[in-house]
Amino acid sequence: MFDDRSPIYRQIAEQIKQAILTGDLQEEEQVMSTNQYAAFYRINPATAAKAFQELVDEGLLYKRRGIGMFVSPGARERLRSQRRERFFADVVEPMVAEARAIGIPLREVIQWLEQREGEEER
Amino acid sequence: MIERIDIDHLTLRYGDVTALDELSLSMVGGKIYGLLGRNGSGKTSLLSVLASFRKPTSGDVRINGQPVFENQAITSQIAFIRESGDTVEDTEKVESAMRYAAYLRPNWDAEYAARLLERFEVSTKARIGSLSRGKRSALGIVLGLAARAPLTIFDETYLGMDAPSRYAFYDELLNDFMEHPRTFIISTHLIEEVSRLFENVVIIDRGRLVVQDDVETLLSRGNAVTGPADVVDQFVNGYGFTVIGTRQLGRTKSAMVYGQLDPEKRAEARAAGLDLEPLALQDLFVHLTEPRGDQS
């Protein structure tokens, strides 16, 4: 899933997803046009369109004929649940692997997390 | 409008030299194409035949189904800008080159041309012969873009241009393409710099077609598989991938493979501890056109 250098259209798709997740792009808000993206990133508009198509296929954007692309209702929640499902595999597993490789016992990681939790509760 | 370009078994010989060797390919209109090839691979020959500057030895080139050679109705729709934008006499001034283009080009946009000259800092009063190489290239770009020809061909038109001017060219090209969709063919050596502008890429070598595909498809097919040498070999040979290059450092081997890597194969490679990294277009180009002695 996460290549070091993923295709540019996927990077654009990821950026838009990130903006939806953080709320920078609200549901029912219009997304910049393919041409605006193409000009901004200096890429062929067909490449930018590919990113949009991917997001439409995933139900995160929808097209209003003659107007443009908009964020689908429920897009944020869908992304959040997708990311939650992948959280342990994508984020925690690599951390555990790194901790093993450099010799940090999991116990120590857990203690750190517990301390962190304590700070947040305070 | 250029609906399509069909090149069929095109051969071009200069004496004993075969510049184009039974080359066949098709393009549909309304896209930006990149034409890549090493020096002497036949890029300029191909573009010259396409623009009807040269008569093919055999085979043919058709645009919208019509033969191109000496076909005024078709050639008037083509703007072919060579290396340093040669058009008129060196002794002429830039402004007369503009007048000449306005007379020749049915869709000439004089206002746009003036804006571009200003952007590239080319004085209309300057004699063409006195322009630096970079400014001459810029003049070629102005003549090419402002012609708004249905088929615009830039053959390495950036010689001597510095990076800011080249990026200005890329911006202008993209914006004008979006505002006035038409067909562009751009041959270049600066692959990394321009590859993102292309929708489709044609790679030729020794006058023959090596590969033609959409950029994103091409990029998805080229991958470097890196890991312990035996594991890499097992994975690569097991699926019969086309290996276009290898490098080895100690026990670590990196095989550059060309072929579709579906998600299952990717997962399998990762599980075996292999690293997968997409190849840049430049790397793909280098390995697909590398001298290998024998043509495969």
Tab-separated table of C-alpha atoms in Angstrom:
chain	number	residue	atom	x	y	z
A	1	MET	CA	0.000	0.000	0.000
A	2	PHE	CA	2.605	2.579	0.966
A	3	ASP	CA	5.292	2.652	-1.676
A	4	ASP	CA	8.133	5.088	-1.169
A	5	ARG	CA	7.318	6.786	-4.399
A	6	SER	CA	3.727	6.095	-5.208
A	7	PRO	CA	2.248	7.403	-8.446
A	8	ILE	CA	1.452	11.092	-8.468
A	9	TYR	CA	-2.283	10.548	-8.885
A	10	ARG	CA	-2.324	8.406	-5.784
A	11	GLN	CA	-0.458	11.082	-3.857
A	12	ILE	CA	-3.077	13.607	-4.901
A	13	ALA	CA	-5.855	11.226	-3.902
A	14	GLU	CA	-4.154	10.720	-0.527
A	15	GLN	CA	-3.869	14.465	-0.027
A	16	ILE	CA	-7.549	14.982	-0.690
A	17	LYS	CA	-8.394	12.129	1.677
A	18	GLN	CA	-6.210	13.707	4.329
A	19	ALA	CA	-7.975	17.034	3.849
A	20	ILE	CA	-11.351	15.303	4.249
A	21	LEU	CA	-10.135	13.508	7.383
A	22	THR	CA	-8.840	16.659	9.048
A	23	GLY	CA	-11.924	18.611	8.048
A	24	ASP	CA	-10.057	21.025	5.766
A	25	LEU	CA	-12.463	19.787	3.127
A	26	GLN	CA	-16.004	19.631	4.450
A	27	GLU	CA	-18.693	17.302	3.203
A	28	GLU	CA	-20.632	18.834	0.306
A	29	GLU	CA	-17.766	21.250	-0.262
A	30	GLN	CA	-16.492	21.706	-3.800
A	31	VAL	CA	-13.034	20.352	-4.561
A	32	MET	CA	-10.632	22.271	-6.817
A	33	SER	CA	-10.953	21.297	-10.464
A	34	THR	CA	-8.776	18.822	-12.349
A	35	ASN	CA	-7.273	21.717	-14.281
A	36	GLN	CA	-6.450	23.625	-11.117
A	37	TYR	CA	-4.703	20.567	-9.725
A	38	ALA	CA	-2.901	19.988	-13.015
A	39	ALA	CA	-1.641	23.567	-13.152
A	40	PHE	CA	-0.624	23.570	-9.498
A	41	TYR	CA	1.334	20.328	-9.632
A	42	ARG	CA	2.490	20.790	-13.250
A	43	ILE	CA	0.979	17.481	-14.282
A	44	ASN	CA	-1.096	16.309	-17.181
A	45	PRO	CA	-4.796	16.918	-16.475
A	46	ALA	CA	-5.516	13.262	-17.311
A	47	THR	CA	-3.314	12.279	-14.373
A	48	ALA	CA	-5.172	14.602	-12.026
A	49	ALA	CA	-8.466	13.243	-13.369
A	50	LYS	CA	-7.298	9.759	-12.453
A	51	ALA	CA	-6.960	10.782	-8.812
A	52	PHE	CA	-10.485	12.173	-8.862
A	53	GLN	CA	-11.838	9.051	-10.523
A	54	GLU	CA	-10.286	6.912	-7.814
A	55	LEU	CA	-12.011	9.007	-5.144
A	56	VAL	CA	-15.321	8.859	-6.999
A	57	ASP	CA	-14.992	5.068	-7.231
A	58	GLU	CA	-14.411	4.937	-3.479
A	59	GLY	CA	-17.531	7.020	-2.935
A	60	LEU	CA	-15.623	9.895	-1.363
A	61	LEU	CA	-16.327	12.435	-4.093
A	62	TYR	CA	-19.245	12.855	-6.413
A	63	LYS	CA	-19.732	14.818	-9.579
A	64	ARG	CA	-22.313	17.491	-10.176
A	65	ARG	CA	-22.715	17.729	-13.885
A	66	GLY	CA	-21.361	20.948	-15.294
A	67	ILE	CA	-20.311	22.267	-11.888
A	68	GLY	CA	-17.561	20.099	-10.505
A	69	MET	CA	-16.540	17.611	-7.838
A	70	PHE	CA	-17.893	17.628	-4.311
A	71	VAL	CA	-17.123	15.736	-1.124
A	72	SER	CA	-19.712	13.013	-0.572
A	73	PRO	CA	-21.863	13.009	2.550
A	74	GLY	CA	-20.407	10.510	5.023
A	75	ALA	CA	-16.971	10.622	3.358
A	76	ARG	CA	-15.176	11.606	6.543
A	77	GLU	CA	-16.727	8.867	8.622
A	78	ARG	CA	-15.974	6.291	5.936
A	79	LEU	CA	-12.319	7.345	5.845
A	80	ARG	CA	-12.068	7.314	9.614
A	81	SER	CA	-13.370	3.782	9.860
A	82	GLN	CA	-11.055	2.652	7.034
A	83	ARG	CA	-8.068	4.150	8.803
A	84	ARG	CA	-9.137	2.649	12.141
A	85	GLU	CA	-9.272	-0.791	10.556
A	86	ARG	CA	-5.769	-0.395	9.188
A	87	PHE	CA	-4.304	1.397	12.183
A	88	PHE	CA	-2.711	-1.607	13.874
A	89	ALA	CA	-1.379	-3.122	10.668
A	90	ASP	CA	-0.155	0.155	9.164
A	91	VAL	CA	1.025	2.068	12.207
A	92	VAL	CA	1.527	-0.209	15.210
A	93	GLU	CA	3.122	-3.196	13.466
A	94	PRO	CA	5.959	-1.173	11.903
A	95	MET	CA	6.566	0.459	15.292
A	96	VAL	CA	6.812	-2.962	16.949
A	97	ALA	CA	9.187	-4.148	14.225
A	98	GLU	CA	11.368	-1.079	14.671
A	99	ALA	CA	11.392	-1.501	18.464
A	100	ARG	CA	12.512	-5.134	18.021
A	101	ALA	CA	15.198	-4.224	15.522
A	102	ILE	CA	16.795	-1.677	17.820
A	103	GLY	CA	16.244	-3.631	21.021
A	104	ILE	CA	13.550	-1.688	22.843
A	105	PRO	CA	11.479	-4.205	24.836
A	106	LEU	CA	7.718	-3.990	24.195
A	107	ARG	CA	7.297	-3.578	27.936
A	108	GLU	CA	9.097	-0.247	27.678
A	109	VAL	CA	6.889	0.841	24.788
A	110	ILE	CA	3.789	-0.040	26.787
A	111	GLN	CA	5.074	1.889	29.794
A	112	TRP	CA	5.683	4.900	27.569
A	113	LEU	CA	2.183	4.675	26.189
A	114	GLU	CA	0.695	4.331	29.668
A	115	GLN	CA	2.601	7.372	30.843
A	116	ARG	CA	1.358	9.236	27.799
A	117	GLU	CA	-2.185	8.180	28.585
A	118	GLY	CA	-1.757	9.435	32.157
A	119	GLU	CA	-0.574	12.813	30.871
A	120	GLU	CA	-3.544	13.109	28.573
A	121	GLU	CA	-5.966	12.302	31.366
A	122	ARG	CA	-4.503	14.952	33.598
B	1	MET	CA	-9.081	18.801	-35.281
B	2	ILE	CA	-6.646	15.918	-35.218
B	3	GLU	CA	-8.680	12.811	-34.519
B	4	ARG	CA	-5.895	10.344	-34.974
B	5	ILE	CA	-2.416	9.768	-36.316
B	6	ASP	CA	-1.542	6.400	-37.813
B	7	ILE	CA	2.006	5.476	-38.645
B	8	ASP	CA	2.221	2.239	-40.568
B	9	HIS	CA	5.423	0.309	-41.291
B	10	LEU	CA	7.270	3.556	-41.712
B	11	THR	CA	10.794	3.262	-43.070
B	12	LEU	CA	13.157	6.125	-43.751
B	13	ARG	CA	16.649	5.617	-45.182
B	14	TYR	CA	19.363	8.146	-45.825
B	15	GLY	CA	21.712	6.314	-48.159
B	16	ASP	CA	22.920	3.315	-46.175
B	17	VAL	CA	21.521	4.556	-42.894
B	18	THR	CA	18.144	3.262	-41.775
B	19	ALA	CA	16.694	5.984	-39.542
B	20	LEU	CA	13.238	4.467	-39.220
B	21	ASP	CA	12.726	0.765	-39.514
B	22	GLU	CA	9.174	-0.438	-40.179
B	23	LEU	CA	7.879	1.701	-37.340
B	24	SER	CA	4.160	1.445	-36.579
B	25	LEU	CA	2.169	3.299	-33.959
B	26	SER	CA	-1.056	5.216	-33.494
B	27	MET	CA	-2.016	8.269	-31.516
B	28	VAL	CA	-5.432	9.684	-30.752
B	29	GLY	CA	-5.839	13.436	-30.765
B	30	GLY	CA	-6.231	15.752	-27.801
B	31	LYS	CA	-3.353	14.511	-25.670
B	32	ILE	CA	0.186	15.500	-24.808
B	33	TYR	CA	2.570	12.829	-26.056
B	34	GLY	CA	6.173	12.398	-25.054
B	35	LEU	CA	8.574	10.988	-27.621
B	36	LEU	CA	11.643	9.532	-25.979
B	37	GLY	CA	14.702	7.998	-27.555
B	38	ARG	CA	18.462	8.140	-27.344
B	39	ASN	CA	20.503	10.281	-29.684
B	40	GLY	CA	20.192	8.915	-33.186
B	41	SER	CA	17.208	6.739	-32.298
B	42	GLY	CA	15.115	8.319	-35.050
B	43	LYS	CA	13.070	10.871	-33.095
B	44	THR	CA	13.728	13.794	-35.409
B	45	SER	CA	13.325	11.573	-38.478
B	46	LEU	CA	9.954	10.397	-37.228
B	47	LEU	CA	8.770	13.916	-36.446
B	48	SER	CA	10.036	15.215	-39.786
B	49	VAL	CA	8.048	12.611	-41.695
B	50	LEU	CA	5.030	13.271	-39.495
B	51	ALA	CA	5.218	16.993	-40.294
B	52	SER	CA	5.744	16.195	-43.985
B	53	PHE	CA	9.234	17.703	-43.990
B	54	ARG	CA	10.499	14.412	-45.371
B	55	LYS	CA	9.149	11.782	-47.706
B	56	PRO	CA	9.209	8.292	-46.257
B	57	THR	CA	11.165	5.580	-48.075
B	58	SER	CA	8.239	3.219	-47.540
B	59	GLY	CA	5.220	2.819	-45.311
B	60	ASP	CA	2.929	5.733	-44.561
B	61	VAL	CA	1.718	8.350	-42.144
B	62	ARG	CA	-1.935	9.260	-42.067
B	63	ILE	CA	-3.658	11.958	-40.096
B	64	ASN	CA	-7.402	11.535	-39.818
B	65	GLY	CA	-6.998	8.799	-42.407
B	66	GLN	CA	-5.344	11.094	-44.956
B	67	PRO	CA	-1.781	10.664	-46.184
B	68	VAL	CA	0.332	13.501	-44.829
B	69	PHE	CA	3.005	13.958	-47.452
B	70	GLU	CA	2.452	17.065	-49.586
B	71	ASN	CA	-1.097	17.309	-48.307
B	72	GLN	CA	-1.630	21.019	-47.751
B	73	ALA	CA	-4.952	20.570	-45.949
B	74	ILE	CA	-3.201	18.479	-43.302
B	75	THR	CA	0.195	20.167	-43.106
B	76	SER	CA	-1.416	23.563	-42.505
B	77	GLN	CA	-2.674	22.085	-39.221
B	78	ILE	CA	0.808	21.124	-38.050
B	79	ALA	CA	3.321	23.347	-36.287
B	80	PHE	CA	6.718	21.656	-36.178
B	81	ILE	CA	9.264	23.448	-34.019
B	82	ARG	CA	12.763	22.071	-34.276
B	83	GLU	CA	15.623	22.339	-31.821
B	84	SER	CA	16.173	26.057	-31.822
B	85	GLY	CA	12.993	27.225	-33.413
B	86	ASP	CA	14.351	27.857	-36.902
B	87	THR	CA	11.757	29.619	-38.986
B	88	VAL	CA	12.849	32.708	-40.814
B	89	GLU	CA	16.082	34.338	-41.878
B	90	ASP	CA	18.617	35.196	-39.195
B	91	THR	CA	18.758	38.766	-40.469
B	92	GLU	CA	15.048	39.293	-39.799
B	93	LYS	CA	13.745	40.756	-36.576
B	94	VAL	CA	11.594	38.884	-34.089
B	95	GLU	CA	8.626	41.087	-35.001
B	96	SER	CA	8.794	40.019	-38.631
B	97	ALA	CA	8.834	36.372	-37.545
B	98	MET	CA	5.597	37.207	-35.690
B	99	ARG	CA	4.084	38.838	-38.778
B	100	TYR	CA	5.087	35.892	-40.913
B	101	ALA	CA	3.487	33.465	-38.447
B	102	ALA	CA	0.307	35.556	-38.308
B	103	TYR	CA	0.115	35.305	-42.091
B	104	LEU	CA	0.810	31.546	-42.214
B	105	ARG	CA	-1.095	30.308	-39.191
B	106	PRO	CA	-4.891	30.322	-39.373
B	107	ASN	CA	-5.309	30.193	-35.579
B	108	TRP	CA	-2.455	32.564	-34.701
B	109	ASP	CA	-3.076	34.460	-31.446
B	110	ALA	CA	-0.973	37.626	-31.677
B	111	GLU	CA	-1.895	38.813	-28.213
B	112	TYR	CA	-0.832	35.523	-26.667
B	113	ALA	CA	2.403	35.622	-28.690
B	114	ALA	CA	3.181	39.095	-27.348
B	115	ARG	CA	2.520	37.945	-23.803
B	116	LEU	CA	4.800	34.935	-24.260
B	117	LEU	CA	7.614	37.025	-25.762
B	118	GLU	CA	7.421	39.247	-22.731
B	119	ARG	CA	7.416	36.305	-20.354
B	120	PHE	CA	10.500	34.809	-22.019
B	121	GLU	CA	12.091	38.254	-22.282
B	122	VAL	CA	12.569	38.153	-26.032
B	123	SER	CA	12.647	41.629	-27.565
B	124	THR	CA	10.534	42.051	-30.699
B	125	LYS	CA	13.174	44.413	-32.089
B	126	ALA	CA	16.039	41.946	-31.758
B	127	ARG	CA	17.500	40.349	-34.860
B	128	ILE	CA	16.932	36.599	-34.775
B	129	GLY	CA	20.587	35.950	-35.604
B	130	SER	CA	21.682	37.918	-32.551
B	131	LEU	CA	19.541	35.959	-30.068
B	132	SER	CA	21.265	33.623	-27.633
B	133	ARG	CA	20.555	29.943	-28.009
B	134	GLY	CA	18.117	30.021	-25.106
B	135	LYS	CA	16.201	33.011	-26.495
B	136	ARG	CA	16.039	31.344	-29.904
B	137	SER	CA	14.495	28.284	-28.277
B	138	ALA	CA	12.061	30.561	-26.462
B	139	LEU	CA	11.151	32.170	-29.784
B	140	GLY	CA	10.442	28.679	-31.150
B	141	ILE	CA	8.188	28.015	-28.180
B	142	VAL	CA	6.286	31.253	-28.791
B	143	LEU	CA	5.840	30.387	-32.470
B	144	GLY	CA	4.696	26.882	-31.542
B	145	LEU	CA	2.247	27.784	-28.795
B	146	ALA	CA	0.716	30.916	-30.315
B	147	ALA	CA	0.109	29.079	-33.621
B	148	ARG	CA	-2.546	27.054	-31.773
B	149	ALA	CA	-2.070	24.421	-34.447
B	150	PRO	CA	-4.203	21.296	-34.014
B	151	LEU	CA	-0.951	19.302	-33.984
B	152	THR	CA	2.025	21.000	-32.357
B	153	ILE	CA	5.388	19.276	-32.329
B	154	PHE	CA	8.311	20.441	-30.217
B	155	ASP	CA	11.499	18.605	-31.068
B	156	GLU	CA	13.872	19.157	-28.142
B	157	THR	CA	12.865	22.803	-28.121
B	158	TYR	CA	14.633	23.892	-24.954
B	159	LEU	CA	18.298	23.970	-25.927
B	160	GLY	CA	20.160	26.624	-24.031
B	161	MET	CA	17.137	27.538	-21.930
B	162	ASP	CA	17.784	27.826	-18.218
B	163	ALA	CA	15.622	26.005	-15.664
B	164	PRO	CA	13.281	28.951	-14.875
B	165	SER	CA	12.560	29.450	-18.591
B	166	ARG	CA	11.967	25.744	-19.090
B	167	TYR	CA	9.493	25.683	-16.207
B	168	ALA	CA	7.783	28.753	-17.642
B	169	PHE	CA	7.461	26.760	-20.878
B	170	TYR	CA	5.930	23.776	-19.040
B	171	ASP	CA	3.423	26.059	-17.294
B	172	GLU	CA	2.450	27.790	-20.513
B	173	LEU	CA	2.167	24.497	-22.354
B	174	LEU	CA	-0.119	22.974	-19.722
B	175	ASN	CA	-2.303	26.041	-19.333
B	176	ASP	CA	-2.698	26.577	-23.037
B	177	PHE	CA	-3.392	22.883	-23.568
B	178	MET	CA	-6.176	23.041	-20.971
B	179	GLU	CA	-7.658	26.226	-22.419
B	180	HIS	CA	-7.317	25.138	-26.029
B	181	PRO	CA	-7.179	21.339	-26.075
B	182	ARG	CA	-5.161	19.998	-29.009
B	183	THR	CA	-2.470	17.461	-29.770
B	184	PHE	CA	1.121	17.954	-28.697
B	185	ILE	CA	4.124	15.758	-29.363
B	186	ILE	CA	7.213	16.658	-27.386
B	187	SER	CA	10.539	14.955	-27.853
B	188	THR	CA	12.967	15.392	-25.025
B	189	HIS	CA	16.034	14.268	-23.172
B	190	LEU	CA	14.943	15.910	-19.933
B	191	ILE	CA	12.670	13.055	-19.030
B	192	GLU	CA	12.267	13.571	-15.296
B	193	GLU	CA	11.488	17.216	-15.765
B	194	VAL	CA	8.674	16.781	-18.239
B	195	SER	CA	7.368	13.251	-17.737
B	196	ARG	CA	4.469	14.482	-15.614
B	197	LEU	CA	3.228	16.656	-18.447
B	198	PHE	CA	2.700	13.667	-20.709
B	199	GLU	CA	-0.374	11.533	-20.858
B	200	ASN	CA	1.146	8.987	-23.184
B	201	VAL	CA	4.738	8.114	-23.958
B	202	VAL	CA	6.346	6.637	-27.062
B	203	ILE	CA	9.839	5.222	-26.667
B	204	ILE	CA	11.770	4.444	-29.826
B	205	ASP	CA	15.198	2.948	-30.320
B	206	ARG	CA	17.133	2.328	-33.531
B	207	GLY	CA	14.184	3.472	-35.569
B	208	ARG	CA	11.814	0.998	-33.968
B	209	LEU	CA	9.073	1.230	-31.402
B	210	VAL	CA	10.178	-0.035	-27.980
B	211	VAL	CA	7.019	0.739	-26.040
B	212	GLN	CA	4.004	3.026	-26.135
B	213	ASP	CA	1.689	3.436	-23.184
B	214	ASP	CA	0.030	5.875	-20.847
B	215	VAL	CA	2.613	7.281	-18.449
B	216	GLU	CA	0.860	5.993	-15.354
B	217	THR	CA	0.554	2.496	-16.833
B	218	LEU	CA	4.181	2.510	-17.882
B	219	LEU	CA	5.250	3.644	-14.434
B	220	SER	CA	3.150	0.986	-12.721
B	221	ARG	CA	4.935	-1.683	-14.788
B	222	GLY	CA	8.458	-0.737	-13.823
B	223	ASN	CA	9.587	-1.816	-10.385
B	224	ALA	CA	12.845	-2.395	-8.575
B	225	VAL	CA	12.748	-5.561	-6.470
B	226	THR	CA	15.425	-5.411	-3.799
B	227	GLY	CA	16.530	-7.892	-1.150
B	228	PRO	CA	18.784	-10.902	-0.574
B	229	ALA	CA	20.028	-12.050	-4.000
B	230	ASP	CA	18.596	-15.583	-3.844
B	231	VAL	CA	15.161	-14.351	-2.716
B	232	VAL	CA	15.092	-11.737	-5.482
B	233	ASP	CA	16.057	-14.323	-8.117
B	234	GLN	CA	13.445	-16.753	-6.880
B	235	PHE	CA	10.689	-14.150	-6.994
B	236	VAL	CA	11.673	-12.675	-10.344
B	237	ASN	CA	12.260	-15.996	-12.101
B	238	GLY	CA	9.247	-17.632	-10.476
B	239	TYR	CA	6.899	-15.223	-12.215
B	240	GLY	CA	8.950	-14.916	-15.364
B	241	PHE	CA	9.234	-11.133	-15.121
B	242	THR	CA	11.218	-9.339	-17.779
B	243	VAL	CA	14.366	-8.193	-16.045
B	244	ILE	CA	15.622	-4.997	-17.662
B	245	GLY	CA	18.573	-4.458	-15.348
B	246	THR	CA	20.207	-5.664	-12.167
B	247	ARG	CA	22.559	-4.246	-9.600
B	248	GLN	CA	24.243	-5.976	-6.721
B	249	LEU	CA	25.820	-4.720	-3.535
B	250	GLY	CA	27.250	-7.498	-1.397
B	251	ARG	CA	24.430	-9.960	-0.821
B	252	THR	CA	21.754	-7.440	-1.693
B	253	LYS	CA	20.441	-7.515	-5.203
B	254	SER	CA	18.168	-5.132	-6.980
B	255	ALA	CA	16.381	-6.369	-10.078
B	256	MET	CA	14.559	-3.901	-12.275
B	257	VAL	CA	11.561	-5.701	-13.675
B	258	TYR	CA	9.028	-4.722	-16.285
B	259	GLY	CA	5.582	-6.224	-15.907
B	260	GLN	CA	2.346	-5.866	-14.017
B	261	LEU	CA	2.720	-6.453	-10.280
B	262	ASP	CA	-0.755	-7.201	-8.971
B	263	PRO	CA	-1.560	-6.779	-5.271
B	264	GLU	CA	-1.116	-10.518	-4.545
B	265	LYS	CA	2.385	-10.539	-5.994
B	266	ARG	CA	3.199	-7.350	-4.120
B	267	ALA	CA	2.014	-8.887	-0.866
B	268	GLU	CA	4.016	-12.006	-1.580
B	269	ALA	CA	7.168	-10.013	-2.271
B	270	ARG	CA	6.730	-8.083	0.975
B	271	ALA	CA	6.121	-11.260	2.936
B	272	ALA	CA	9.379	-12.638	1.529
B	273	GLY	CA	11.145	-9.548	2.853
B	274	LEU	CA	11.609	-7.868	-0.522
B	275	ASP	CA	11.442	-4.154	-1.086
B	276	LEU	CA	9.407	-2.895	-4.005
B	277	GLU	CA	10.015	0.500	-5.427
B	278	PRO	CA	8.530	1.991	-8.569
B	279	LEU	CA	11.044	2.944	-11.218
B	280	ALA	CA	11.180	6.523	-12.403
B	281	LEU	CA	10.443	7.072	-16.082
B	282	GLN	CA	14.071	8.035	-16.620
B	283	ASP	CA	15.274	4.670	-15.223
B	284	LEU	CA	12.730	2.778	-17.271
B	285	PHE	CA	13.837	4.630	-20.361
B	286	VAL	CA	17.517	3.992	-19.711
B	287	HIS	CA	17.009	0.283	-19.186
B	288	LEU	CA	14.555	-0.220	-22.036
B	289	THR	CA	16.915	1.421	-24.517
B	290	GLU	CA	20.231	0.224	-23.137
B	291	PRO	CA	22.686	-1.110	-25.708
B	292	ARG	CA	22.427	-4.881	-25.372
B	293	GLY	CA	24.348	-5.892	-28.466
B	294	ASP	CA	21.483	-7.861	-29.880
B	295	GLN	CA	17.992	-6.451	-30.326
B	296	SER	CA	15.590	-8.553	-28.312
